[in-house]
């Protein structure tokens, strides 16, 4: 990354969509705010007229693939992709090869993130050894490692054994950790290819019932409350799941939940063309589910937006539906999709977006130097976003090594113009630095 250290004076930005102010970034922090600030000697001035300033985004659910699948993504390429999307911190999921189930592997991922320097990479530790669901991984050692892991997940595979899930929830209490569950009852989804319903019947594809997600969420909310631990539900996708989480919160369960951008916008009808770019776990659901997810995010039942950025090499997606890999890239388009589905529809304000995409994920992941207000003295993790822009999505033009975006060919609103990590620009004028 080029050496672009030194003070930066951001002119005329609109923090959280409010009135224009100047922001002076120096020595890794926000040094001053106000109107018509004087530029210190050597400061670089950034014209942010018409741009919204948000705290740097934090993603609780990213697949960076390294180690083991560097053909799809690396920590460096994924970090650059994150910066282009306005992210200053991401959590790298554990389903790598080798699996991130030891202190050694999580420290490797953490070091690779530091060396790349485009965003802070926080490794997620596996709940079970090898994601096999048989015995707990080195949870304590990963928590005590240099990476300081606080989020543990077998994402991609459900921790379906109730006793093992209980033990994991009990274990992470000792250091204020959280278990992030991939809610999918395996016996109900064997061979499933898409959402179970009239579309799957018509296409002749094995269906993925909503109850397979909802049953695990209900069980785990009760387990978390029983042991007094923190539970986070990954990629909520059904109306019933929103209802269960709302009920669990009302009864005092310490549960948080996420929704992906693609589940906020896309529906199962897209599968009718058998294009594997729309194959994802959990599957795209119905329009009624999409509406419930939007409402749940708006009222706080769903706490955050998380990308579930899942890059794949072209050959894993450009094949027949039944053999294609599941997953979609999402880091570079997340903020635009949230603008289209939540802000432009009046469901969220920009202050709400800052909460759902920065403050709340940082709080859940215990990332204490991210998700802060844009106030004097706070870390200078800032994204400048142009809500009036429009971008024609092209997977081939993305910074990620993979281009398997479900939004290809769409015109999405908004564009990240600049991202600052502790006052150093990782993106300027819409270009990676």
PDB file of C-alpha atoms in Angstrom, residues 73-297:
ATOM      1  CA  UNK A  73      -9.471 -15.138  -2.379  1.00  0.00           C
ATOM      2  CA  UNK A  74      -6.544 -14.205  -0.161  1.00  0.00           C
ATOM      3  CA  UNK A  75      -6.446 -12.163   3.002  1.00  0.00           C
ATOM      4  CA  UNK A  76      -4.806  -9.378   0.975  1.00  0.00           C
ATOM      5  CA  UNK A  77      -7.280  -9.416  -1.926  1.00  0.00           C
ATOM      6  CA  UNK A  78     -10.258  -9.767   0.406  1.00  0.00           C
ATOM      7  CA  UNK A  79      -8.970  -6.884   2.518  1.00  0.00           C
ATOM      8  CA  UNK A  80      -8.752  -4.675  -0.562  1.00  0.00           C
ATOM      9  CA  UNK A  81     -12.279  -5.704  -1.520  1.00  0.00           C
ATOM     10  CA  UNK A  82     -13.436  -4.799   1.972  1.00  0.00           C
ATOM     11  CA  UNK A  83     -11.784  -1.388   1.790  1.00  0.00           C
ATOM     12  CA  UNK A  84     -13.525  -0.710  -1.534  1.00  0.00           C
ATOM     13  CA  UNK A  85     -16.815  -1.429   0.215  1.00  0.00           C
ATOM     14  CA  UNK A  86     -16.069   0.976   3.063  1.00  0.00           C
ATOM     15  CA  UNK A  87     -14.989  -1.632   5.614  1.00  0.00           C
ATOM     16  CA  UNK A  88     -12.193  -1.023   8.102  1.00  0.00           C
ATOM     17  CA  UNK A  89     -12.590  -4.327   9.977  1.00  0.00           C
ATOM     18  CA  UNK A  90     -13.760  -7.781   8.926  1.00  0.00           C
ATOM     19  CA  UNK A  91     -14.138 -11.111  10.704  1.00  0.00           C
ATOM     20  CA  UNK A  92     -12.621 -13.970   8.698  1.00  0.00           C
ATOM     21  CA  UNK A  93     -14.606 -17.198   8.987  1.00  0.00           C
ATOM     22  CA  UNK A  94     -12.932 -20.420  10.072  1.00  0.00           C
ATOM     23  CA  UNK A  95     -13.742 -22.769   7.171  1.00  0.00           C
ATOM     24  CA  UNK A  96     -10.290 -22.537   5.621  1.00  0.00           C
ATOM     25  CA  UNK A  97      -7.858 -25.385   4.868  1.00  0.00           C
ATOM     26  CA  UNK A  98      -6.486 -26.035   7.423  1.00  0.00           C
ATOM     27  CA  UNK A  99      -9.495 -25.043   9.490  1.00  0.00           C
ATOM     28  CA  UNK A 100      -8.962 -22.155  11.882  1.00  0.00           C
ATOM     29  CA  UNK A 101      -9.382 -24.362  14.937  1.00  0.00           C
ATOM     30  CA  UNK A 102      -6.009 -23.718  16.605  1.00  0.00           C
ATOM     31  CA  UNK A 103      -4.124 -20.703  17.879  1.00  0.00           C
ATOM     32  CA  UNK A 104      -1.539 -21.185  15.136  1.00  0.00           C
ATOM     33  CA  UNK A 105      -3.992 -20.841  12.256  1.00  0.00           C
ATOM     34  CA  UNK A 106      -5.884 -17.845  13.660  1.00  0.00           C
ATOM     35  CA  UNK A 107      -2.601 -16.076  14.346  1.00  0.00           C
ATOM     36  CA  UNK A 108      -1.530 -16.738  10.741  1.00  0.00           C
ATOM     37  CA  UNK A 109      -4.716 -15.103   9.419  1.00  0.00           C
ATOM     38  CA  UNK A 110      -4.338 -12.204  11.853  1.00  0.00           C
ATOM     39  CA  UNK A 111      -0.732 -11.590  10.779  1.00  0.00           C
ATOM     40  CA  UNK A 112      -1.652 -11.716   7.091  1.00  0.00           C
ATOM     41  CA  UNK A 113      -4.261  -9.033   7.732  1.00  0.00           C
ATOM     42  CA  UNK A 114      -1.760  -6.811   9.506  1.00  0.00           C
ATOM     43  CA  UNK A 115       0.748  -7.233   6.677  1.00  0.00           C
ATOM     44  CA  UNK A 116      -1.853  -6.319   4.025  1.00  0.00           C
ATOM     45  CA  UNK A 117      -2.909  -3.215   5.939  1.00  0.00           C
ATOM     46  CA  UNK A 118      -6.163  -2.462   4.159  1.00  0.00           C
ATOM     47  CA  UNK A 119      -8.452  -3.318   7.069  1.00  0.00           C
ATOM     48  CA  UNK A 120      -8.244  -5.008  10.434  1.00  0.00           C
ATOM     49  CA  UNK A 121      -8.770  -8.756  10.021  1.00  0.00           C
ATOM     50  CA  UNK A 122     -10.238 -10.478  13.071  1.00  0.00           C
ATOM     51  CA  UNK A 123     -10.154 -14.268  12.742  1.00  0.00           C
ATOM     52  CA  UNK A 124     -13.201 -16.297  13.722  1.00  0.00           C
ATOM     53  CA  UNK A 125     -12.297 -19.534  15.480  1.00  0.00           C
ATOM     54  CA  UNK A 126     -13.973 -22.839  14.716  1.00  0.00           C
ATOM     55  CA  UNK A 127     -16.299 -24.202  17.391  1.00  0.00           C
ATOM     56  CA  UNK A 128     -15.352 -27.829  16.704  1.00  0.00           C
ATOM     57  CA  UNK A 129     -12.177 -29.541  15.537  1.00  0.00           C
ATOM     58  CA  UNK A 130     -12.100 -29.587  11.741  1.00  0.00           C
ATOM     59  CA  UNK A 131     -15.724 -28.337  11.674  1.00  0.00           C
ATOM     60  CA  UNK A 132     -16.619 -31.996  12.233  1.00  0.00           C
ATOM     61  CA  UNK A 133     -19.109 -31.350  15.025  1.00  0.00           C
ATOM     62  CA  UNK A 134     -17.633 -33.999  17.300  1.00  0.00           C
ATOM     63  CA  UNK A 135     -15.469 -32.227  19.901  1.00  0.00           C
ATOM     64  CA  UNK A 136     -14.684 -28.660  20.828  1.00  0.00           C
ATOM     65  CA  UNK A 137     -11.702 -26.938  19.240  1.00  0.00           C
ATOM     66  CA  UNK A 138      -8.924 -25.065  21.080  1.00  0.00           C
ATOM     67  CA  UNK A 139     -11.342 -22.289  22.003  1.00  0.00           C
ATOM     68  CA  UNK A 140      -9.410 -21.044  25.030  1.00  0.00           C
ATOM     69  CA  UNK A 141      -6.060 -21.049  23.234  1.00  0.00           C
ATOM     70  CA  UNK A 142      -7.509 -19.047  20.336  1.00  0.00           C
ATOM     71  CA  UNK A 143      -9.034 -16.550  22.755  1.00  0.00           C
ATOM     72  CA  UNK A 144      -5.668 -16.130  24.510  1.00  0.00           C
ATOM     73  CA  UNK A 145      -3.671 -15.895  21.267  1.00  0.00           C
ATOM     74  CA  UNK A 146      -2.302 -12.721  19.727  1.00  0.00           C
ATOM     75  CA  UNK A 147      -5.408 -12.688  17.518  1.00  0.00           C
ATOM     76  CA  UNK A 148      -7.621 -12.373  20.617  1.00  0.00           C
ATOM     77  CA  UNK A 149     -10.498 -14.358  19.075  1.00  0.00           C
ATOM     78  CA  UNK A 150     -13.920 -13.555  20.507  1.00  0.00           C
ATOM     79  CA  UNK A 151     -16.225 -14.955  17.809  1.00  0.00           C
ATOM     80  CA  UNK A 152     -16.452 -18.707  17.202  1.00  0.00           C
ATOM     81  CA  UNK A 153     -18.387 -20.379  14.393  1.00  0.00           C
ATOM     82  CA  UNK A 154     -18.509 -23.529  12.291  1.00  0.00           C
ATOM     83  CA  UNK A 155     -20.176 -21.417   9.613  1.00  0.00           C
ATOM     84  CA  UNK A 156     -21.077 -23.472   6.577  1.00  0.00           C
ATOM     85  CA  UNK A 157     -21.970 -26.307   8.936  1.00  0.00           C
ATOM     86  CA  UNK A 158     -24.439 -26.216  11.805  1.00  0.00           C
ATOM     87  CA  UNK A 159     -23.374 -27.210  15.309  1.00  0.00           C
ATOM     88  CA  UNK A 160     -26.336 -29.572  15.351  1.00  0.00           C
ATOM     89  CA  UNK A 161     -25.471 -31.531  18.520  1.00  0.00           C
ATOM     90  CA  UNK A 162     -27.358 -29.786  21.330  1.00  0.00           C
ATOM     91  CA  UNK A 163     -24.972 -30.941  24.056  1.00  0.00           C
ATOM     92  CA  UNK A 164     -21.920 -29.765  22.115  1.00  0.00           C
ATOM     93  CA  UNK A 165     -23.599 -26.422  21.469  1.00  0.00           C
ATOM     94  CA  UNK A 166     -24.356 -26.061  25.165  1.00  0.00           C
ATOM     95  CA  UNK A 167     -20.734 -26.788  26.084  1.00  0.00           C
ATOM     96  CA  UNK A 168     -19.490 -24.227  23.554  1.00  0.00           C
ATOM     97  CA  UNK A 169     -21.833 -21.565  24.924  1.00  0.00           C
ATOM     98  CA  UNK A 170     -20.645 -22.323  28.448  1.00  0.00           C
ATOM     99  CA  UNK A 171     -16.984 -22.195  27.461  1.00  0.00           C
ATOM    100  CA  UNK A 172     -17.008 -18.758  25.808  1.00  0.00           C
ATOM    101  CA  UNK A 173     -18.624 -17.144  28.858  1.00  0.00           C
ATOM    102  CA  UNK A 174     -15.208 -17.143  30.546  1.00  0.00           C
ATOM    103  CA  UNK A 175     -13.852 -14.453  28.213  1.00  0.00           C
ATOM    104  CA  UNK A 176     -17.033 -12.746  26.959  1.00  0.00           C
ATOM    105  CA  UNK A 177     -16.988 -14.615  23.664  1.00  0.00           C
ATOM    106  CA  UNK A 178     -19.899 -15.412  21.381  1.00  0.00           C
ATOM    107  CA  UNK A 179     -20.962 -18.449  19.369  1.00  0.00           C
ATOM    108  CA  UNK A 180     -22.128 -17.539  15.852  1.00  0.00           C
ATOM    109  CA  UNK A 181     -24.412 -20.327  14.705  1.00  0.00           C
ATOM    110  CA  UNK A 182     -25.097 -21.431  11.142  1.00  0.00           C
ATOM    111  CA  UNK A 183     -28.717 -22.455  11.734  1.00  0.00           C
ATOM    112  CA  UNK A 184     -29.413 -25.461   9.510  1.00  0.00           C
ATOM    113  CA  UNK A 185     -30.855 -28.742  10.776  1.00  0.00           C
ATOM    114  CA  UNK A 186     -28.827 -31.190   8.656  1.00  0.00           C
ATOM    115  CA  UNK A 187     -31.378 -33.994   8.519  1.00  0.00           C
ATOM    116  CA  UNK A 188     -33.998 -31.620   7.112  1.00  0.00           C
ATOM    117  CA  UNK A 189     -31.725 -30.272   4.391  1.00  0.00           C
ATOM    118  CA  UNK A 190     -29.990 -33.332   2.975  1.00  0.00           C
ATOM    119  CA  UNK A 191     -29.536 -32.738  -0.735  1.00  0.00           C
ATOM    120  CA  UNK A 192     -31.434 -29.442  -0.587  1.00  0.00           C
ATOM    121  CA  UNK A 193     -30.783 -27.081  -3.496  1.00  0.00           C
ATOM    122  CA  UNK A 194     -33.093 -24.099  -2.964  1.00  0.00           C
ATOM    123  CA  UNK A 195     -35.941 -22.797  -0.823  1.00  0.00           C
ATOM    124  CA  UNK A 196     -38.735 -25.329  -0.350  1.00  0.00           C
ATOM    125  CA  UNK A 197     -41.971 -24.097  -1.855  1.00  0.00           C
ATOM    126  CA  UNK A 198     -43.918 -23.738  -5.060  1.00  0.00           C
ATOM    127  CA  UNK A 199     -40.864 -22.661  -7.075  1.00  0.00           C
ATOM    128  CA  UNK A 200     -38.815 -25.693  -6.000  1.00  0.00           C
ATOM    129  CA  UNK A 201     -41.782 -27.924  -6.826  1.00  0.00           C
ATOM    130  CA  UNK A 202     -42.057 -26.412 -10.270  1.00  0.00           C
ATOM    131  CA  UNK A 203     -38.319 -26.672 -10.962  1.00  0.00           C
ATOM    132  CA  UNK A 204     -37.998 -30.160  -9.535  1.00  0.00           C
ATOM    133  CA  UNK A 205     -35.189 -29.153  -7.172  1.00  0.00           C
ATOM    134  CA  UNK A 206     -34.988 -30.587  -3.633  1.00  0.00           C
ATOM    135  CA  UNK A 207     -36.389 -28.038  -1.209  1.00  0.00           C
ATOM    136  CA  UNK A 208     -34.766 -26.400   1.799  1.00  0.00           C
ATOM    137  CA  UNK A 209     -37.530 -25.848   4.370  1.00  0.00           C
ATOM    138  CA  UNK A 210     -37.656 -22.712   6.485  1.00  0.00           C
ATOM    139  CA  UNK A 211     -38.208 -24.845   9.589  1.00  0.00           C
ATOM    140  CA  UNK A 212     -34.687 -26.266   9.242  1.00  0.00           C
ATOM    141  CA  UNK A 213     -33.370 -22.800  10.113  1.00  0.00           C
ATOM    142  CA  UNK A 214     -36.054 -21.849  12.572  1.00  0.00           C
ATOM    143  CA  UNK A 215     -35.834 -25.004  14.701  1.00  0.00           C
ATOM    144  CA  UNK A 216     -32.115 -24.527  15.363  1.00  0.00           C
ATOM    145  CA  UNK A 217     -32.566 -20.845  16.199  1.00  0.00           C
ATOM    146  CA  UNK A 218     -35.326 -21.637  18.702  1.00  0.00           C
ATOM    147  CA  UNK A 219     -33.245 -24.383  20.322  1.00  0.00           C
ATOM    148  CA  UNK A 220     -30.122 -22.258  20.574  1.00  0.00           C
ATOM    149  CA  UNK A 221     -31.902 -19.217  21.984  1.00  0.00           C
ATOM    150  CA  UNK A 222     -33.210 -21.434  24.787  1.00  0.00           C
ATOM    151  CA  UNK A 223     -29.770 -22.963  25.338  1.00  0.00           C
ATOM    152  CA  UNK A 224     -28.105 -19.547  25.465  1.00  0.00           C
ATOM    153  CA  UNK A 225     -30.608 -18.309  28.002  1.00  0.00           C
ATOM    154  CA  UNK A 226     -30.224 -21.480  30.070  1.00  0.00           C
ATOM    155  CA  UNK A 227     -26.454 -21.088  30.391  1.00  0.00           C
ATOM    156  CA  UNK A 228     -26.421 -17.273  30.392  1.00  0.00           C
ATOM    157  CA  UNK A 229     -24.214 -16.901  27.341  1.00  0.00           C
ATOM    158  CA  UNK A 230     -24.122 -14.879  24.137  1.00  0.00           C
ATOM    159  CA  UNK A 231     -25.507 -16.309  20.896  1.00  0.00           C
ATOM    160  CA  UNK A 232     -25.255 -14.765  17.441  1.00  0.00           C
ATOM    161  CA  UNK A 233     -27.381 -16.097  14.578  1.00  0.00           C
ATOM    162  CA  UNK A 234     -25.739 -15.988  11.160  1.00  0.00           C
ATOM    163  CA  UNK A 235     -27.519 -15.031   7.920  1.00  0.00           C
ATOM    164  CA  UNK A 236     -31.172 -15.075   9.041  1.00  0.00           C
ATOM    165  CA  UNK A 237     -33.343 -15.737   6.000  1.00  0.00           C
ATOM    166  CA  UNK A 238     -36.961 -16.472   6.938  1.00  0.00           C
ATOM    167  CA  UNK A 239     -39.924 -14.638   8.376  1.00  0.00           C
ATOM    168  CA  UNK A 240     -40.288 -17.314  11.051  1.00  0.00           C
ATOM    169  CA  UNK A 241     -36.687 -16.812  12.138  1.00  0.00           C
ATOM    170  CA  UNK A 242     -37.345 -13.100  12.654  1.00  0.00           C
ATOM    171  CA  UNK A 243     -40.387 -13.924  14.770  1.00  0.00           C
ATOM    172  CA  UNK A 244     -38.418 -16.380  16.917  1.00  0.00           C
ATOM    173  CA  UNK A 245     -35.573 -13.940  17.502  1.00  0.00           C
ATOM    174  CA  UNK A 246     -38.044 -11.215  18.405  1.00  0.00           C
ATOM    175  CA  UNK A 247     -39.675 -13.598  20.900  1.00  0.00           C
ATOM    176  CA  UNK A 248     -36.302 -14.641  22.329  1.00  0.00           C
ATOM    177  CA  UNK A 249     -35.209 -11.060  22.884  1.00  0.00           C
ATOM    178  CA  UNK A 250     -38.511 -10.270  24.592  1.00  0.00           C
ATOM    179  CA  UNK A 251     -37.893 -13.072  27.098  1.00  0.00           C
ATOM    180  CA  UNK A 252     -34.373 -11.855  27.847  1.00  0.00           C
ATOM    181  CA  UNK A 253     -32.161 -14.093  25.715  1.00  0.00           C
ATOM    182  CA  UNK A 254     -28.772 -12.537  24.951  1.00  0.00           C
ATOM    183  CA  UNK A 255     -29.115 -13.164  21.230  1.00  0.00           C
ATOM    184  CA  UNK A 256     -28.060 -11.066  18.245  1.00  0.00           C
ATOM    185  CA  UNK A 257     -28.664 -11.724  14.564  1.00  0.00           C
ATOM    186  CA  UNK A 258     -27.491 -10.724  11.117  1.00  0.00           C
ATOM    187  CA  UNK A 259     -28.990 -10.469   7.657  1.00  0.00           C
ATOM    188  CA  UNK A 260     -27.055 -10.428   4.387  1.00  0.00           C
ATOM    189  CA  UNK A 261     -27.528  -7.846   1.640  1.00  0.00           C
ATOM    190  CA  UNK A 262     -28.594 -10.529  -0.824  1.00  0.00           C
ATOM    191  CA  UNK A 263     -31.360 -11.745   1.476  1.00  0.00           C
ATOM    192  CA  UNK A 264     -32.593  -8.146   1.747  1.00  0.00           C
ATOM    193  CA  UNK A 265     -33.015  -7.826  -2.024  1.00  0.00           C
ATOM    194  CA  UNK A 266     -33.168 -11.110  -3.936  1.00  0.00           C
ATOM    195  CA  UNK A 267     -35.867 -13.789  -4.031  1.00  0.00           C
ATOM    196  CA  UNK A 268     -36.178 -17.445  -5.006  1.00  0.00           C
ATOM    197  CA  UNK A 269     -37.666 -16.652  -8.419  1.00  0.00           C
ATOM    198  CA  UNK A 270     -34.154 -15.896  -9.654  1.00  0.00           C
ATOM    199  CA  UNK A 271     -33.378 -19.616  -9.443  1.00  0.00           C
ATOM    200  CA  UNK A 272     -35.781 -20.306 -12.311  1.00  0.00           C
ATOM    201  CA  UNK A 273     -32.977 -19.662 -14.796  1.00  0.00           C
ATOM    202  CA  UNK A 274     -30.750 -22.266 -13.076  1.00  0.00           C
ATOM    203  CA  UNK A 275     -27.920 -19.726 -12.892  1.00  0.00           C
ATOM    204  CA  UNK A 276     -25.604 -20.944 -10.091  1.00  0.00           C
ATOM    205  CA  UNK A 277     -24.643 -17.384  -9.185  1.00  0.00           C
ATOM    206  CA  UNK A 278     -27.898 -17.427  -7.186  1.00  0.00           C
ATOM    207  CA  UNK A 279     -27.044 -20.640  -5.339  1.00  0.00           C
ATOM    208  CA  UNK A 280     -26.352 -19.778  -1.708  1.00  0.00           C
ATOM    209  CA  UNK A 281     -26.654 -21.149   1.820  1.00  0.00           C
ATOM    210  CA  UNK A 282     -29.154 -20.344   3.240  1.00  0.00           C
ATOM    211  CA  UNK A 283     -31.085 -20.122  -0.025  1.00  0.00           C
ATOM    212  CA  UNK A 284     -32.873 -17.126  -1.432  1.00  0.00           C
ATOM    213  CA  UNK A 285     -36.377 -17.111   0.022  1.00  0.00           C
ATOM    214  CA  UNK A 286     -39.773 -15.595  -0.797  1.00  0.00           C
ATOM    215  CA  UNK A 287     -40.791 -11.964  -1.178  1.00  0.00           C
ATOM    216  CA  UNK A 288     -42.646 -12.278   2.137  1.00  0.00           C
ATOM    217  CA  UNK A 289     -39.440 -13.391   3.829  1.00  0.00           C
ATOM    218  CA  UNK A 290     -37.528 -10.467   2.295  1.00  0.00           C
ATOM    219  CA  UNK A 291     -40.076  -8.002   3.627  1.00  0.00           C
ATOM    220  CA  UNK A 292     -39.932  -9.545   7.102  1.00  0.00           C
ATOM    221  CA  UNK A 293     -36.131  -9.322   7.090  1.00  0.00           C
ATOM    222  CA  UNK A 294     -36.266  -5.651   6.153  1.00  0.00           C
ATOM    223  CA  UNK A 295     -38.779  -4.950   8.899  1.00  0.00           C
ATOM    224  CA  UNK A 296     -36.720  -6.927  11.411  1.00  0.00           C
ATOM    225  CA  UNK A 297     -33.596  -4.968  10.553  1.00  0.00           C
TER     226      UNK A 297
END
